Short mmCIF file of C-alpha atoms in Angstrom, two decimals:
data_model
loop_
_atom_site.label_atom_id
_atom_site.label_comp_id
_atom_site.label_asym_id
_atom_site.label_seq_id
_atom_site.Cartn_x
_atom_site.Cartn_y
_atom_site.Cartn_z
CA UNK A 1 8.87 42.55 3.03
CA UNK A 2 10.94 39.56 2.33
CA UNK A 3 8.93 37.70 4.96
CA UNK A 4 5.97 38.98 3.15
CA UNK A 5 6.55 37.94 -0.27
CA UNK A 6 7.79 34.35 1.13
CA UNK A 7 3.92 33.85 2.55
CA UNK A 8 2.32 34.71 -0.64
CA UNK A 9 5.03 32.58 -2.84
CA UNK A 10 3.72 29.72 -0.63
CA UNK A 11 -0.14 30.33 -0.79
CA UNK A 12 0.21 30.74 -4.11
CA UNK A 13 1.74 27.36 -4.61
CA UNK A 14 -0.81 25.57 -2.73
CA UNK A 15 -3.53 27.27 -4.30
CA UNK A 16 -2.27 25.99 -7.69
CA UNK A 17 -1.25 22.32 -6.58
CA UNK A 18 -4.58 22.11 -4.99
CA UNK A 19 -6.56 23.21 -8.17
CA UNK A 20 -4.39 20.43 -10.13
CA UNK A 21 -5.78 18.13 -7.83
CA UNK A 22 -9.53 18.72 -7.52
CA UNK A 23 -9.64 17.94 -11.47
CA UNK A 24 -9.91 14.12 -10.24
CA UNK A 25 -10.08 14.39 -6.46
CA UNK A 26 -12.73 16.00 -4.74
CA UNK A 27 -13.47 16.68 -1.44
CA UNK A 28 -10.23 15.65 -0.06
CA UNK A 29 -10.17 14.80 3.92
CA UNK A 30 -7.92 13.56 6.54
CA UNK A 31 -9.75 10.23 8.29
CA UNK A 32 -6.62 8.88 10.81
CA UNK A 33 -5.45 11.51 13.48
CA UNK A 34 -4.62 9.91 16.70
CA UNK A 35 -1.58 7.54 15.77
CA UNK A 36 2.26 8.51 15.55
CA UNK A 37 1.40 7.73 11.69
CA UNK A 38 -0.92 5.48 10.17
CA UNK A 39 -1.22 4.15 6.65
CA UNK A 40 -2.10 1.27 3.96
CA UNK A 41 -5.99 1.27 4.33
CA UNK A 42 -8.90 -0.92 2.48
CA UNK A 43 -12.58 -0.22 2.17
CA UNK A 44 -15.35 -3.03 3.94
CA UNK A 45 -16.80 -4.24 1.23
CA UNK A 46 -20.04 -2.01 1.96
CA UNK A 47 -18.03 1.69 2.67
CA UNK A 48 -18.77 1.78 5.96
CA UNK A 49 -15.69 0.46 7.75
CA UNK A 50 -11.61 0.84 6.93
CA UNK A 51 -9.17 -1.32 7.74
CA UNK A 52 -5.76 -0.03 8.27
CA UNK A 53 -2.00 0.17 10.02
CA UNK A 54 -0.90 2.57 12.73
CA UNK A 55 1.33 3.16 15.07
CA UNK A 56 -0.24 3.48 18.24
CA UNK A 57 0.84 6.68 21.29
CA UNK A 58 2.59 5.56 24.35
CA UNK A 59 2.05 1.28 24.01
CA UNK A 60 5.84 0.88 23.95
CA UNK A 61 5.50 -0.91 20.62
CA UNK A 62 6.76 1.33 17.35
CA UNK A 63 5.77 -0.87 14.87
CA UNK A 64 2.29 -0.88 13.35
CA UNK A 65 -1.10 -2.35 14.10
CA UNK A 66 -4.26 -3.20 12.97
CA UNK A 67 -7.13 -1.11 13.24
CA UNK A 68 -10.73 -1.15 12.10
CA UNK A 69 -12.52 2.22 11.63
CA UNK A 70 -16.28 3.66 11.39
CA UNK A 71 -16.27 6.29 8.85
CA UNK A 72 -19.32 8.28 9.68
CA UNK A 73 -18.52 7.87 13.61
CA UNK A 74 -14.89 7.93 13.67
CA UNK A 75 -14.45 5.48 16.19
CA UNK A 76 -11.85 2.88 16.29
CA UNK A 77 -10.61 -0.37 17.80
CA UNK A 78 -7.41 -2.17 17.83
CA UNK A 79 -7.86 -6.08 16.01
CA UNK A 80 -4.11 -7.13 16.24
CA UNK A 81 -2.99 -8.71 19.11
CA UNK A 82 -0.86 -5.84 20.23
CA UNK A 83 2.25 -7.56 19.73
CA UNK A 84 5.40 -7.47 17.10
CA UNK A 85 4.76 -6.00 13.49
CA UNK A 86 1.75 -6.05 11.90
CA UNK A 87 0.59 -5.14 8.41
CA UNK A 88 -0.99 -5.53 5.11
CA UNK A 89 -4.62 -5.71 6.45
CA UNK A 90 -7.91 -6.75 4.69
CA UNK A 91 -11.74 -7.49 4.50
CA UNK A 92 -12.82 -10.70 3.05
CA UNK A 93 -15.25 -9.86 0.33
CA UNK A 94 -18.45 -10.39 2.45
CA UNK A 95 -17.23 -8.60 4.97
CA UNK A 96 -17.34 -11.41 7.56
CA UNK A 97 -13.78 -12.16 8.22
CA UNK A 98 -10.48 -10.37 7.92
CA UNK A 99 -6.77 -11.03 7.31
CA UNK A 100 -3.40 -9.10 8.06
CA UNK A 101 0.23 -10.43 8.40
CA UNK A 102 1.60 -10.47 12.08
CA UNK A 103 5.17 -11.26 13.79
CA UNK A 104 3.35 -11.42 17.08
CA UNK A 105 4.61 -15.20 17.62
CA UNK A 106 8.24 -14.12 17.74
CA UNK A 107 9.71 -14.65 20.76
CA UNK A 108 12.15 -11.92 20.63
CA UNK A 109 9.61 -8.94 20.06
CA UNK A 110 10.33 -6.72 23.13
CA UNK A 111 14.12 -6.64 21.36
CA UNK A 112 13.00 -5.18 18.52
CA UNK A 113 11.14 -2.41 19.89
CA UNK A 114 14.57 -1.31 21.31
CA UNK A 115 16.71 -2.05 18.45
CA UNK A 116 14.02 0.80 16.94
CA UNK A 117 13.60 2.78 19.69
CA UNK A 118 17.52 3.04 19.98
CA UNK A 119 17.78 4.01 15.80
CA UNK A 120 14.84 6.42 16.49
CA UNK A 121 17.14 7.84 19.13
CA UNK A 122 20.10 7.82 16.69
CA UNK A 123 18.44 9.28 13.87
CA UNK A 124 17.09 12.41 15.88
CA UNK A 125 20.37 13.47 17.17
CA UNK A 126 22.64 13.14 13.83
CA UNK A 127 19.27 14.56 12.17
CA UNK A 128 19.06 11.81 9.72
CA UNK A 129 16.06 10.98 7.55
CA UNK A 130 15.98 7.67 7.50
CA UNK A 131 15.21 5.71 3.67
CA UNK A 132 12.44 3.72 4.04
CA UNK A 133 13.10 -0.06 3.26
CA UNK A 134 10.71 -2.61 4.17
CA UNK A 135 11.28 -5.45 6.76
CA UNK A 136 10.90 -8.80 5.18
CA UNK A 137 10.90 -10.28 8.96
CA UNK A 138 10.76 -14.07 9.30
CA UNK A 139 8.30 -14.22 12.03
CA UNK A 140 5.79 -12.59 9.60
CA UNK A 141 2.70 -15.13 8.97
CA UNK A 142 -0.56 -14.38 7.92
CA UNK A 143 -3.74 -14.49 10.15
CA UNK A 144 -7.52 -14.22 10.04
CA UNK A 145 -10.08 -13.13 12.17
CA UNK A 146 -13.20 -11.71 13.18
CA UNK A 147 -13.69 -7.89 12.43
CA UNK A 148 -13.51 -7.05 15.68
CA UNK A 149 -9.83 -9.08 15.88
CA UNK A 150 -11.82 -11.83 17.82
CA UNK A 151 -11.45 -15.92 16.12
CA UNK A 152 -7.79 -15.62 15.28
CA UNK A 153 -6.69 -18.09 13.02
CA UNK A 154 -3.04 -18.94 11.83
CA UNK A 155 -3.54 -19.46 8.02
CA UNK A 156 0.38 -19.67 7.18
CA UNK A 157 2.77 -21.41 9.49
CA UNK A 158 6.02 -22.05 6.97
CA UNK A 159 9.52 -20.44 7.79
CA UNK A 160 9.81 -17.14 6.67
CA UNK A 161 8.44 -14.28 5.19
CA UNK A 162 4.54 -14.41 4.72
CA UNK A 163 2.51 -11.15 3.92
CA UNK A 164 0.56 -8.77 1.42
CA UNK A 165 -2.29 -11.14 1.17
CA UNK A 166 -5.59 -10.16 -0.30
CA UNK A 167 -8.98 -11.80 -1.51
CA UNK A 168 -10.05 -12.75 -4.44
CA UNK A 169 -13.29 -11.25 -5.65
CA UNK A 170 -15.20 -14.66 -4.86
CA UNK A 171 -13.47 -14.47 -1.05
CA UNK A 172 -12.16 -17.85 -1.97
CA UNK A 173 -8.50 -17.56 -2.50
CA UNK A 174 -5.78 -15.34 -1.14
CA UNK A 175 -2.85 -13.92 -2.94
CA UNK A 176 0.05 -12.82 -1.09
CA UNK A 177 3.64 -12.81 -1.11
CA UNK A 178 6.31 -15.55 0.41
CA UNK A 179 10.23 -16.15 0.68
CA UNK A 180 9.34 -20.12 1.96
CA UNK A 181 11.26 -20.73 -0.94
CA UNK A 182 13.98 -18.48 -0.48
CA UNK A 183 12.81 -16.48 -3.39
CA UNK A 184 9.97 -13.12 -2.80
CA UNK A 185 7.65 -14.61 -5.20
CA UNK A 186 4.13 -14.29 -5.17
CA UNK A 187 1.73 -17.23 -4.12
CA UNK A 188 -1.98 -18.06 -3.86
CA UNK A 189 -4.27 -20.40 -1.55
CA UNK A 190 -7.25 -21.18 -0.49
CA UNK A 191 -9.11 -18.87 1.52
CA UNK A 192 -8.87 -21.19 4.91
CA UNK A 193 -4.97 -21.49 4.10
CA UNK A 194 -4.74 -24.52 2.07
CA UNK A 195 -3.63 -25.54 -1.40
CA UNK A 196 -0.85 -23.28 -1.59
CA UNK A 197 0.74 -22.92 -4.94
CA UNK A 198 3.27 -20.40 -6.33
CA UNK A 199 2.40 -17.76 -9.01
CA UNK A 200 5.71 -15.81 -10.34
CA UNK A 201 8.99 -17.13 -11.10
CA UNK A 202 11.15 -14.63 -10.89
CA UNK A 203 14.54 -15.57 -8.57
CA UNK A 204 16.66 -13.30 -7.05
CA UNK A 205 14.07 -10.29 -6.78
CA UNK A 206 10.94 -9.34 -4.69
CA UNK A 207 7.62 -9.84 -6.52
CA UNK A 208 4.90 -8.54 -4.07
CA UNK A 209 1.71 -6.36 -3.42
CA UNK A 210 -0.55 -8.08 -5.29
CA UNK A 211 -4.20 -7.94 -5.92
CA UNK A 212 -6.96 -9.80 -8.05
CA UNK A 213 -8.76 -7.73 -11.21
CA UNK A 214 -12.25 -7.06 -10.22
CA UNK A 215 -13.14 -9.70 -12.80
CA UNK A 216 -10.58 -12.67 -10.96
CA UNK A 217 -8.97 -12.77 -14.41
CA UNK A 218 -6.00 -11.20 -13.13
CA UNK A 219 -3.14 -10.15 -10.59
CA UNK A 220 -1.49 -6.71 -10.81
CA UNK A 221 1.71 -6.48 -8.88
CA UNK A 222 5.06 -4.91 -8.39
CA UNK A 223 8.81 -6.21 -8.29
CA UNK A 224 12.09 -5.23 -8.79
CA UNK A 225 13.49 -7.55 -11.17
CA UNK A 226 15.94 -5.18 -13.39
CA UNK A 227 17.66 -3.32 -10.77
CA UNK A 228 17.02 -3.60 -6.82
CA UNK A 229 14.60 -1.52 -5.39
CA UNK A 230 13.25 0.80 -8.71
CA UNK A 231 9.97 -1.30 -8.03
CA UNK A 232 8.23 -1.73 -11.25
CA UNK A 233 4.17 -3.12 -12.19
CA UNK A 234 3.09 -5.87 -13.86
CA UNK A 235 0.42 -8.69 -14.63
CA UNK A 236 -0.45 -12.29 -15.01
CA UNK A 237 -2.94 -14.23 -15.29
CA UNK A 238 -4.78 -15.58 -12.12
CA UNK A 239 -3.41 -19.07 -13.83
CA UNK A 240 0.56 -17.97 -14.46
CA UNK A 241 0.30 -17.61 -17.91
CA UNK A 242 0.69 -14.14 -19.64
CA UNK A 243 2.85 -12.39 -17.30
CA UNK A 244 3.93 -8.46 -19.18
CA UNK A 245 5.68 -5.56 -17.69
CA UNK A 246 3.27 -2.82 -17.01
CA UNK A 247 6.31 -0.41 -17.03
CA UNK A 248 10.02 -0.50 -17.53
CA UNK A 249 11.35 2.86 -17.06
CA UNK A 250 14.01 2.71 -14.36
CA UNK A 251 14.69 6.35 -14.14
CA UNK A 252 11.08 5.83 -12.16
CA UNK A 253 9.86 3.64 -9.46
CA UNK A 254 6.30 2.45 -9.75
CA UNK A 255 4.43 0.66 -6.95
CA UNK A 256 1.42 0.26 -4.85
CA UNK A 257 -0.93 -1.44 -8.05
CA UNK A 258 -4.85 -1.12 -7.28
CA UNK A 259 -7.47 -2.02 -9.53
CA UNK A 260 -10.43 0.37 -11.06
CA UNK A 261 -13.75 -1.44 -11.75
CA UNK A 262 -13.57 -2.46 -15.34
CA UNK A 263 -10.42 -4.99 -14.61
CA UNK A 264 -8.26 -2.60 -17.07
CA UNK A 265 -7.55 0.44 -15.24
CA UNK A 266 -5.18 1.05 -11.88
CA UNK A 267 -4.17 3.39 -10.15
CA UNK A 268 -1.01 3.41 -8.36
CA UNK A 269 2.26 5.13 -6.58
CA UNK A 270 5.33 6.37 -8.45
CA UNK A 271 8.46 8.70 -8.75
CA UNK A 272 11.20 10.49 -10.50
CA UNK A 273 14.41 9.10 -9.11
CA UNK A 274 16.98 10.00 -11.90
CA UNK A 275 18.34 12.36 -10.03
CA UNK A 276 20.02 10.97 -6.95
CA UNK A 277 20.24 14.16 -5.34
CA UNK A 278 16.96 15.05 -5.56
CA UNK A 279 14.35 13.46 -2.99
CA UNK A 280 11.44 11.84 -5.13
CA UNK A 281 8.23 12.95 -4.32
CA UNK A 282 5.34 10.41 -4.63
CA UNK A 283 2.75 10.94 -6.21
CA UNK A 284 -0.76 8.93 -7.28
CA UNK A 285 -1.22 7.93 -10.71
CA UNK A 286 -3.99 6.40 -13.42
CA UNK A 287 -3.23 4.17 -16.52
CA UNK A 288 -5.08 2.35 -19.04
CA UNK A 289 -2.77 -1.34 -19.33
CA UNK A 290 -4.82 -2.95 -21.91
CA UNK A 291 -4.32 0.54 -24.21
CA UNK A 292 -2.79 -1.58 -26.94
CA UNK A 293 -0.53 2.00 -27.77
CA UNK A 294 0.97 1.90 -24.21
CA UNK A 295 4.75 1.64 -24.02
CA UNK A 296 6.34 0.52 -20.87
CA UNK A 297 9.22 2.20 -21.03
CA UNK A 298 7.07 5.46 -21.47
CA UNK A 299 3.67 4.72 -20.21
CA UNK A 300 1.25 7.20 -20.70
CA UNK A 301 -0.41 7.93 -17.29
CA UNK A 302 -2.16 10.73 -15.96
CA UNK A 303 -1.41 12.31 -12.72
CA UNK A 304 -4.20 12.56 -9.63
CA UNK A 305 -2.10 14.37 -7.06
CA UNK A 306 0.46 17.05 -7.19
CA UNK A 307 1.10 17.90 -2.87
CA UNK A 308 4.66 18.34 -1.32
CA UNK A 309 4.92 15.02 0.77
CA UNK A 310 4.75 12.11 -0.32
CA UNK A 311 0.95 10.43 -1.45
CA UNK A 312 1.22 6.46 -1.68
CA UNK A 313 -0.67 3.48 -1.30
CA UNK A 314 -4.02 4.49 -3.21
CA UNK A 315 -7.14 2.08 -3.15
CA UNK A 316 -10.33 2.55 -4.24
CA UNK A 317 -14.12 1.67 -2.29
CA UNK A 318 -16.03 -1.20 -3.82
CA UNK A 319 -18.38 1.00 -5.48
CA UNK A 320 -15.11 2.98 -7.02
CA UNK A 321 -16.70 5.94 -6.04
CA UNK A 322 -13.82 7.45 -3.25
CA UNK A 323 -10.15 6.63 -3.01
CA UNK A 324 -8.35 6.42 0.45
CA UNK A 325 -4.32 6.59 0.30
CA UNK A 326 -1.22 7.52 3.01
CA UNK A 327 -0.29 10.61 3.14
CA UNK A 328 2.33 12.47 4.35
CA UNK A 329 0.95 15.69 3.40
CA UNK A 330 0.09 17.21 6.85
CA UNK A 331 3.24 16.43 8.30
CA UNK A 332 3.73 12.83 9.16
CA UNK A 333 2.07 9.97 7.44
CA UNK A 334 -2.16 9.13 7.84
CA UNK A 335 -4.75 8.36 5.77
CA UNK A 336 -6.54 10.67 3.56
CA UNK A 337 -9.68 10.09 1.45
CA UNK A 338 -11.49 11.84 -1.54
CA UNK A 339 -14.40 11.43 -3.79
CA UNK A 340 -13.08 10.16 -7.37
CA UNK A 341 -13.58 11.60 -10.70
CA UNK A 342 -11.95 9.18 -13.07
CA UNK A 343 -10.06 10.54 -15.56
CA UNK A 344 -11.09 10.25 -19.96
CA UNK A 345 -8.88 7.96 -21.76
CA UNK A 346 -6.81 9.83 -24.79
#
């Protein structure tokens, strides 16, 4: 009976969650099934194609790759070289050429896939959940290429830590995020790697996933600036001027920015993390920033998913019509996609 009443509890819980979501998400489907886990995906600029991370079976290498993806076929190819970390992938806006960032020019990257293979290992048998915390790794520079990974190009060569790039709508700059400094601060260049110049000034923090409005106007972006790691959003202008704080609630950690088409919208990743011994569960949200009524220490937002798991990483196709996002929602993370139903402003 107990059993019993368990199973129902359950059903009934999914059935609700899953109503709360088909308000703004409809016809919600896994696309990435053959990786260890797989995540951070973009849209070809016609629909057709995604461009994402994974972690590919049985290559000896536990750190992600690049893949490109048919969506009506399901087919797939590998566009990395194979080697070191890979990540933050993306398709130049006519589709012609893409970028990611890559550490496969580090000498040492056969000692890194034991140094994780061995903390895999460690984790396992104390059954430890490891926190996720990104690798800022030195080796990481940013590369172009061919869809089909063939023509790769170095675009930045500088010491350190050179990822999260992404085009502007024109396809003739790049945005991305840099310690050659010494500082995580965001900076932008031309679209064959020159004419690099540097965005935020913010010291002593990280200042990083950006992306350009629809309109070029703009950069949205994240950074921890108030207190390390409770990731918060905010703008500037595509000059530097007129940088505001989106939000400023640290109770919360906000992340994962991504435009809507009208250059005024996002949609985006956050969590309740007041409670230290509670795990946060992720969740995608929407928010109007140029609502002149929005506080950002209590943002008014509206939620799009409500799963156990955690659902991160949301982007939207260039005709705004689906949204693609990581999801760990089946078990360990992939990719998940749904047809969009924006929500009404207040």
């Amino acid at each position: 009976m107990l059993t019993l009443l368990l199973c129902l509890t359950i059903a009934a819980d999914q059935d609700t969650w899953q109503k709360q979501e088909a308000v703004h998400l409809r016809n919600i489907r896994q696309l990435t099934h053959d990786f260890v886990r797989a995540g951070e995906g973009y849209f070809s600029p016609d629909g057709k194609q995604i461009i994402f991370q994974a972690e590919e079976r049985g290559t000896g290498n536990p750190f992600y790759q690049i893949f490109v993806m048919d969506l009506k076929s399901g087919s797939y190819r590998r566009v990395s070289p194979g080697q070191g970390r890979t990540t933050c992938s993306y398709f130049s806006p006519d589709g012609k050429k893409i970028i990611f960032a890559s550490s496969h020019l580090d000498a040492d990257v056969q000692k890194h896939y034991a140094e994780e293979y061995h903390q895999r290992e460690e984790d396992k048998r104390l059954g430890r959940h490891r926190r996720y915390q990104w690798d800022f790794d030195p080796y990481m520079d940013i590369f172009e290429a061919n869809p089909d990974g063939s023509g790769l190009k170095q675009l930045t060569n500088t010491k350190g830590y050179d990822a999260e790039g992404s085009f502007s709508p024109d396809g003739k700059q790049i945005v991305f995020c840099s310690n050659r400094d010494g500082n995580l601060e965001l900076h932008i260049m031309n679209a064959d790697g020159s004419n690099i110049r540097q965005l935020t000034h913010a010291p002593g923090c990280y200042n990083g996933g950006p992306f350009f409005s629809p309109d070029g106007k703009r950069v949205i972006f994240r950074s921890d600036r108030k207190k390390k790691d409770h990731l918060q959003l905010y703008v500037i202008n595509a000059d530097g001027t007129g940088e505001r704080a989106l939000t400023d609630n640290l109770d919360w950690v906000y992340w994962a920015p991504f435009w809507y088409k009208d250059s005024k919208h996002i949609i985006f990743t956050g969590a309740d993390h007041s409670d230290p011994a509670v795990r946060p569960n992720y969740d995608l949200w929407w928010m109007n920033i140029d609502d002149p009524s929005q506080n950002p220490a209590k943002p008014k937002l509206t939620r799009l998913t409500y799963a156990p798991g955690a659902d991160v990483l949301p982007v939207f196709d260039k005709q705004y019509k689906r949204v693609m996002w990581t999801s760990s929602r089946g078990g360990e993370s992939q990719l998940w996609m749904a047809d969009f139903v924006r929500p009404k402003d207040e």
